[in-house]
Amino acid sequence: MGISNISTAVIVQNSINQFLLQLRDNKRGLRYSGMWGSVGGELLGTENIITGATRELKEETGIDLINKLSFITKKIDLYKNHKPKIVYFFYCRVNSKIKIHCYEGQMFKFFKKSEAIKQNIPKILHQVLINL
C-alpha cells in the first residue's frame, strides 16, 4: 500500500542528452492517463524518497541505479480531480546504449529536450524539464 500523498519522479537523461519519457496507460482514474510522463510513483510503507525513487526506476524500466540519483526539487502536484501530491524529483544519467524495459505504461522513448517539452506532458514535469 502506497503513501498516497507522497510520490517520486525520476528524470532520466542519456549520454546524448535525451530525456526518457513514459507513455502512461490510458486508464480511467489514472493520474495523467494517456500522457507522457516520467518514471515514478508512490512510496511504499516506510520507505524513504530515495529508496522509493530507486525502486520505481527499477520496477518500471529495469534500470538499477542504487545511490546514483540526485535530488532536483520538491513540488506540489495539483491535477484535476485528484488529491494533491508532494512529488520529489530526482535526476540520473545513463549510457545511451542502455536497454530500457517497459514494465509499466505503454512504452518508453528518449526525446531531445526541445521535443520532450512539446509532448503531452504534465505541467509539473514541464516545469522541471525547462529548468534542467
mmCIF file of C-alpha atoms in Angstrom:
data_model
loop_
_atom_site.group_PDB
_atom_site.id
_atom_site.type_symbol
_atom_site.label_atom_id
_atom_site.label_comp_id
_atom_site.label_asym_id
_atom_site.label_seq_id
_atom_site.Cartn_x
_atom_site.Cartn_y
_atom_site.Cartn_z
ATOM 1 C CA MET A 1 0.000 0.000 0.000
ATOM 2 C CA GLY A 2 1.455 3.352 -1.033
ATOM 3 C CA ILE A 3 1.736 6.532 0.950
ATOM 4 C CA SER A 4 -0.965 8.261 -1.064
ATOM 5 C CA ASN A 5 0.181 11.874 -0.864
ATOM 6 C CA ILE A 6 3.925 11.396 -1.499
ATOM 7 C CA SER A 7 5.409 10.376 -4.840
ATOM 8 C CA THR A 8 8.759 10.331 -6.556
ATOM 9 C CA ALA A 9 9.645 11.113 -10.156
ATOM 10 C CA VAL A 10 12.933 10.266 -11.851
ATOM 11 C CA ILE A 11 14.201 12.332 -14.769
ATOM 12 C CA VAL A 12 16.454 10.054 -16.828
ATOM 13 C CA GLN A 13 18.853 11.664 -19.296
ATOM 14 C CA ASN A 14 21.076 9.609 -21.573
ATOM 15 C CA SER A 15 24.641 10.320 -22.648
ATOM 16 C CA ILE A 16 23.458 12.048 -25.837
ATOM 17 C CA ASN A 17 21.301 14.459 -23.801
ATOM 18 C CA GLN A 18 17.911 12.907 -24.499
ATOM 19 C CA PHE A 19 15.246 12.551 -21.807
ATOM 20 C CA LEU A 20 13.300 9.364 -21.140
ATOM 21 C CA LEU A 21 9.516 9.689 -21.153
ATOM 22 C CA GLN A 22 6.933 7.035 -20.412
ATOM 23 C CA LEU A 23 3.633 6.916 -22.278
ATOM 24 C CA ARG A 24 1.245 6.267 -19.411
ATOM 25 C CA ASP A 25 -1.547 3.745 -19.668
ATOM 26 C CA ASN A 26 -4.845 5.124 -20.884
ATOM 27 C CA LYS A 27 -6.947 4.058 -17.897
ATOM 28 C CA ARG A 28 -9.885 5.863 -16.369
ATOM 29 C CA GLY A 29 -8.997 7.336 -12.980
ATOM 30 C CA LEU A 30 -5.223 7.085 -13.556
ATOM 31 C CA ARG A 31 -3.359 10.293 -12.855
ATOM 32 C CA TYR A 32 -2.151 11.718 -16.194
ATOM 33 C CA SER A 33 -3.786 8.886 -18.121
ATOM 34 C CA GLY A 34 -2.542 8.627 -21.713
ATOM 35 C CA MET A 35 0.068 11.370 -21.263
ATOM 36 C CA TRP A 36 3.843 11.205 -21.495
ATOM 37 C CA GLY A 37 5.476 11.376 -18.065
ATOM 38 C CA SER A 38 8.499 10.482 -16.004
ATOM 39 C CA VAL A 39 9.291 7.263 -14.197
ATOM 40 C CA GLY A 40 7.985 7.271 -10.648
ATOM 41 C CA GLY A 41 5.242 6.526 -8.199
ATOM 42 C CA GLU A 42 4.112 6.421 -4.597
ATOM 43 C CA LEU A 43 6.294 5.478 -1.675
ATOM 44 C CA LEU A 44 5.584 2.090 -0.111
ATOM 45 C CA GLY A 45 5.233 1.561 3.617
ATOM 46 C CA THR A 46 8.042 3.289 5.463
ATOM 47 C CA GLU A 47 10.484 3.642 2.558
ATOM 48 C CA ASN A 48 12.252 6.967 2.151
ATOM 49 C CA ILE A 49 12.143 9.054 -1.027
ATOM 50 C CA ILE A 50 15.495 7.898 -2.448
ATOM 51 C CA THR A 51 14.640 4.225 -1.883
ATOM 52 C CA GLY A 52 11.214 4.760 -3.431
ATOM 53 C CA ALA A 53 12.634 6.554 -6.475
ATOM 54 C CA THR A 54 15.279 3.845 -6.987
ATOM 55 C CA ARG A 55 12.663 1.091 -6.652
ATOM 56 C CA GLU A 56 10.271 2.751 -9.107
ATOM 57 C CA LEU A 57 13.066 3.217 -11.653
ATOM 58 C CA LYS A 58 13.990 -0.465 -11.457
ATOM 59 C CA GLU A 59 10.368 -1.714 -11.420
ATOM 60 C CA GLU A 60 9.317 0.328 -14.443
ATOM 61 C CA THR A 61 12.463 0.232 -16.625
ATOM 62 C CA GLY A 62 14.826 -2.421 -15.277
ATOM 63 C CA ILE A 63 17.455 0.277 -14.597
ATOM 64 C CA ASP A 64 19.197 -0.395 -11.285
ATOM 65 C CA LEU A 65 20.992 2.759 -10.129
ATOM 66 C CA ILE A 66 21.322 2.420 -6.379
ATOM 67 C CA ASN A 67 22.974 5.570 -4.945
ATOM 68 C CA LYS A 68 23.166 7.241 -8.366
ATOM 69 C CA LEU A 69 20.144 9.530 -8.147
ATOM 70 C CA SER A 70 20.452 13.258 -7.447
ATOM 71 C CA PHE A 71 17.658 15.231 -5.832
ATOM 72 C CA ILE A 72 16.356 18.081 -8.030
ATOM 73 C CA THR A 73 13.303 19.613 -6.374
ATOM 74 C CA LYS A 74 10.056 19.052 -4.498
ATOM 75 C CA LYS A 75 6.744 20.231 -5.962
ATOM 76 C CA ILE A 76 3.054 20.055 -5.129
ATOM 77 C CA ASP A 77 1.069 18.291 -7.859
ATOM 78 C CA LEU A 78 -2.463 19.649 -8.233
ATOM 79 C CA TYR A 79 -4.112 17.660 -11.007
ATOM 80 C CA LYS A 80 -7.781 17.899 -11.925
ATOM 81 C CA ASN A 81 -9.986 15.858 -9.586
ATOM 82 C CA HIS A 82 -7.123 14.009 -7.878
ATOM 83 C CA LYS A 83 -5.868 14.612 -4.348
ATOM 84 C CA PRO A 84 -2.802 16.901 -4.100
ATOM 85 C CA LYS A 85 0.540 15.084 -4.007
ATOM 86 C CA ILE A 86 4.009 16.041 -2.896
ATOM 87 C CA VAL A 87 6.386 14.931 -5.656
ATOM 88 C CA TYR A 88 10.135 14.607 -5.077
ATOM 89 C CA PHE A 89 12.040 14.853 -8.366
ATOM 90 C CA PHE A 90 15.339 13.067 -8.907
ATOM 91 C CA TYR A 91 17.779 13.029 -11.826
ATOM 92 C CA CYS A 92 20.115 10.419 -13.246
ATOM 93 C CA ARG A 93 22.248 9.951 -16.334
ATOM 94 C CA VAL A 94 22.552 6.682 -18.207
ATOM 95 C CA ASN A 95 24.538 5.461 -21.185
ATOM 96 C CA SER A 96 22.691 5.964 -24.466
ATOM 97 C CA LYS A 97 23.092 2.239 -25.208
ATOM 98 C CA ILE A 98 21.346 1.097 -22.013
ATOM 99 C CA LYS A 99 18.481 -1.325 -22.516
ATOM 100 C CA ILE A 100 15.193 0.108 -21.256
ATOM 101 C CA HIS A 101 12.434 -2.389 -20.499
ATOM 102 C CA CYS A 102 8.791 -1.350 -20.391
ATOM 103 C CA TYR A 103 7.337 -2.968 -17.280
ATOM 104 C CA GLU A 104 4.731 -0.248 -16.736
ATOM 105 C CA GLY A 105 2.892 2.089 -19.079
ATOM 106 C CA GLN A 106 2.530 1.706 -22.840
ATOM 107 C CA MET A 107 6.103 2.477 -23.900
ATOM 108 C CA PHE A 108 9.268 4.440 -23.185
ATOM 109 C CA LYS A 109 11.027 6.774 -25.590
ATOM 110 C CA PHE A 110 14.003 9.129 -25.412
ATOM 111 C CA PHE A 111 13.409 12.694 -26.646
ATOM 112 C CA LYS A 112 15.633 15.723 -27.140
ATOM 113 C CA LYS A 113 14.712 18.310 -24.517
ATOM 114 C CA SER A 114 13.160 20.566 -27.173
ATOM 115 C CA GLU A 115 10.942 17.648 -28.269
ATOM 116 C CA ALA A 116 10.149 16.411 -24.746
ATOM 117 C CA ILE A 117 8.670 19.724 -23.637
ATOM 118 C CA LYS A 118 6.375 19.764 -26.692
ATOM 119 C CA GLN A 119 4.838 16.377 -25.861
ATOM 120 C CA ASN A 120 1.572 15.987 -23.959
ATOM 121 C CA ILE A 121 3.293 16.020 -20.556
ATOM 122 C CA PRO A 122 2.065 17.133 -17.128
ATOM 123 C CA LYS A 123 2.627 20.811 -16.350
ATOM 124 C CA ILE A 124 4.630 19.863 -13.248
ATOM 125 C CA LEU A 125 7.063 17.795 -15.359
ATOM 126 C CA HIS A 126 7.312 20.565 -17.965
ATOM 127 C CA GLN A 127 8.363 22.992 -15.221
ATOM 128 C CA VAL A 128 11.139 20.655 -14.066
ATOM 129 C CA LEU A 129 12.435 19.840 -17.573
ATOM 130 C CA ILE A 130 12.577 23.518 -18.571
ATOM 131 C CA ASN A 131 14.887 24.214 -15.638
ATOM 132 C CA LEU A 132 17.363 21.402 -16.354
#
